[in-house]
Coordinates of N, CA and C and ligand atoms in Angstrom, one line a residue:
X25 N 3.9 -5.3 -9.1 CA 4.7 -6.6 -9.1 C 4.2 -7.6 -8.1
X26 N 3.3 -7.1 -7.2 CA 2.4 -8.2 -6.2 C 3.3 -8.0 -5.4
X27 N 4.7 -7.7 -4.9 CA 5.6 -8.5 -4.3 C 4.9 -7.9 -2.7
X28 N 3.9 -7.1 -2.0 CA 3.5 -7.0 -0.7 C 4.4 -6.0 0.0
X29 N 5.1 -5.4 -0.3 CA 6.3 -4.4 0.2 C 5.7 -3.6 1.1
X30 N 4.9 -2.7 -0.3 CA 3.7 -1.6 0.7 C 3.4 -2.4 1.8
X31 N 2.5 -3.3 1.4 CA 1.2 -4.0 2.3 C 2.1 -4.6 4.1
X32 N 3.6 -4.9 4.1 CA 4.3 -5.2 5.0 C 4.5 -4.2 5.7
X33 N 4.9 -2.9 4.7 CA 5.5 -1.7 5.5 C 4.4 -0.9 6.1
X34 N 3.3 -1.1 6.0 CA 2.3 -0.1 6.3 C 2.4 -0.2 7.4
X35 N 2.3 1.2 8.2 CA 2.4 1.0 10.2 C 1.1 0.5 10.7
X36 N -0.2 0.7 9.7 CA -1.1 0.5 10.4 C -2.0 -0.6 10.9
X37 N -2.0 -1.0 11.8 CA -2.6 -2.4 12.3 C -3.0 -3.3 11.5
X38 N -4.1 -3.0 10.7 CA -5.1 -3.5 10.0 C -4.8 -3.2 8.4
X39 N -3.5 -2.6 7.9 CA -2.9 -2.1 6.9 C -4.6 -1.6 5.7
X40 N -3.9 0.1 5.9 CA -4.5 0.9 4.7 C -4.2 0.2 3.4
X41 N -3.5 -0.1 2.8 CA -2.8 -1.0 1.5 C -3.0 -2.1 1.7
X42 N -3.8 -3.1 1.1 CA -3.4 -4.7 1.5 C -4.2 -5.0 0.3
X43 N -3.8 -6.5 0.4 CA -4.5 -7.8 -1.3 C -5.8 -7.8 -0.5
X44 N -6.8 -6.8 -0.9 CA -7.9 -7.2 -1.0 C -8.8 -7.9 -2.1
X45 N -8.6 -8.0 -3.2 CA -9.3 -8.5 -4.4 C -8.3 -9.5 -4.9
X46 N -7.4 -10.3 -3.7 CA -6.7 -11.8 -4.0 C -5.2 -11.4 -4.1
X47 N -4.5 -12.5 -3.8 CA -3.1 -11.9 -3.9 C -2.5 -12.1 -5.2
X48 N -3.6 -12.4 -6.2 CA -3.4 -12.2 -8.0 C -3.1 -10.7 -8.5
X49 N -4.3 -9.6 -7.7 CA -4.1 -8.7 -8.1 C -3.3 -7.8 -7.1
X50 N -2.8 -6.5 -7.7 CA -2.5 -5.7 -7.1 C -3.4 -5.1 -5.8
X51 N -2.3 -4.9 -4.4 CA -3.0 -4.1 -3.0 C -3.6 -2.9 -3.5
X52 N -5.0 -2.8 -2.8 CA -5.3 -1.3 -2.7 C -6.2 -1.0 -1.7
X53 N -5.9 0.3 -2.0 CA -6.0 1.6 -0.5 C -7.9 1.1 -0.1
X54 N -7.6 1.2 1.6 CA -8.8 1.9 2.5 C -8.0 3.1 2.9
X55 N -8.6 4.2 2.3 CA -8.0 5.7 2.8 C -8.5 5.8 4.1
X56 N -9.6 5.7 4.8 CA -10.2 5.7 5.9 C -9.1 5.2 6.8
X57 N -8.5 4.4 6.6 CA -7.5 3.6 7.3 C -6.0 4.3 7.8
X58 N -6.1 4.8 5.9 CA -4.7 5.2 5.8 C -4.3 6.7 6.6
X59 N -3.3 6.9 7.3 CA -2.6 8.1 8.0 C -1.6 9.4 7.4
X60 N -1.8 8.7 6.0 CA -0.6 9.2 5.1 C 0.7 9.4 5.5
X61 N 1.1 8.4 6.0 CA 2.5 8.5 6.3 C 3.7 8.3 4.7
X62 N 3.0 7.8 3.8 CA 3.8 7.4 2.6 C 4.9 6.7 3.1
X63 N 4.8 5.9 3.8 CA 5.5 4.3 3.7 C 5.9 3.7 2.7
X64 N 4.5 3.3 2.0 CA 4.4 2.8 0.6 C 5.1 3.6 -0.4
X65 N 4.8 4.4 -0.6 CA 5.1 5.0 -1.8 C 6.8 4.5 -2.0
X66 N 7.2 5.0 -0.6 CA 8.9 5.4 -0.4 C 9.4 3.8 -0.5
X67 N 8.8 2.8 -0.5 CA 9.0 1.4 -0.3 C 8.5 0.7 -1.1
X68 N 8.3 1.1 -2.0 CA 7.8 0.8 -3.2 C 9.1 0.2 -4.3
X69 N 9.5 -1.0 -4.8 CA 10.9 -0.8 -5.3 C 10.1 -0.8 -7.1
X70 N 8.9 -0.7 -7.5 CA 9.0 -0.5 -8.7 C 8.0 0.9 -8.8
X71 N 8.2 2.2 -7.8 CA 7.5 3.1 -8.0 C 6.2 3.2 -8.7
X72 N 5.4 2.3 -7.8 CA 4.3 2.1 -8.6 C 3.2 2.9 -8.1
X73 N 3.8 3.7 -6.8 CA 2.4 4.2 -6.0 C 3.0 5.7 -6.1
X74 N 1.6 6.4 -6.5 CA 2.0 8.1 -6.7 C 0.9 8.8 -6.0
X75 N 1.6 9.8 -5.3 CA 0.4 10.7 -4.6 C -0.3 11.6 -4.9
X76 N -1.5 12.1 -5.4 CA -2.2 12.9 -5.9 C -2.3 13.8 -4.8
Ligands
SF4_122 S1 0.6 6.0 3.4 FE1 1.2 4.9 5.2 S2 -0.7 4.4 6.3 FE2 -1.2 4.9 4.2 S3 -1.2 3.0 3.1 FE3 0.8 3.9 2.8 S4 2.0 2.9 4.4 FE4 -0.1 2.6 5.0
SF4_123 S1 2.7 -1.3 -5.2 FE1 5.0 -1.6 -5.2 S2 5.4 -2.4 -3.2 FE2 3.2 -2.7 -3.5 S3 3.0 -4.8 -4.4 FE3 3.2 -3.4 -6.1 S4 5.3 -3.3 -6.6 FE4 5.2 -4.2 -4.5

């Protein structure tokens, strides 16, 4: 839904999740970044982020 939820809630400075390819499309992951805290996932209000 674009709406940024993840991309706000992420703890990480430099956010693992963010509008990298424009804020048209959907945020996505630098795992390198990410801590796996699942922020996102849990903040997610249209469950769109699933963990493998
Ligand atoms: S799991 Fe945590 S650190 Fe990783 S992208 Fe989500 S909110 Fe950021
Ligand atoms: S993944 Fe979820 S929280 Fe992130 S922009 Fe899309 S709908 Fe919003």
């Amino acid at each position: 839904m674009l709406c940024g939820i993840c991309v706000k809630r992420c703890p990480v400075p430099e956010k693992a999740v963010n509008f990298r390819n424009g804020s048209e499309n959907p945020p996505v992951y630098d795992y390198k970044k990410c801590i796996r805290c699942f922020c996102c996932q849990e903040m997610c209000p249209e469950k769109a982020i699933h963990v493998k």
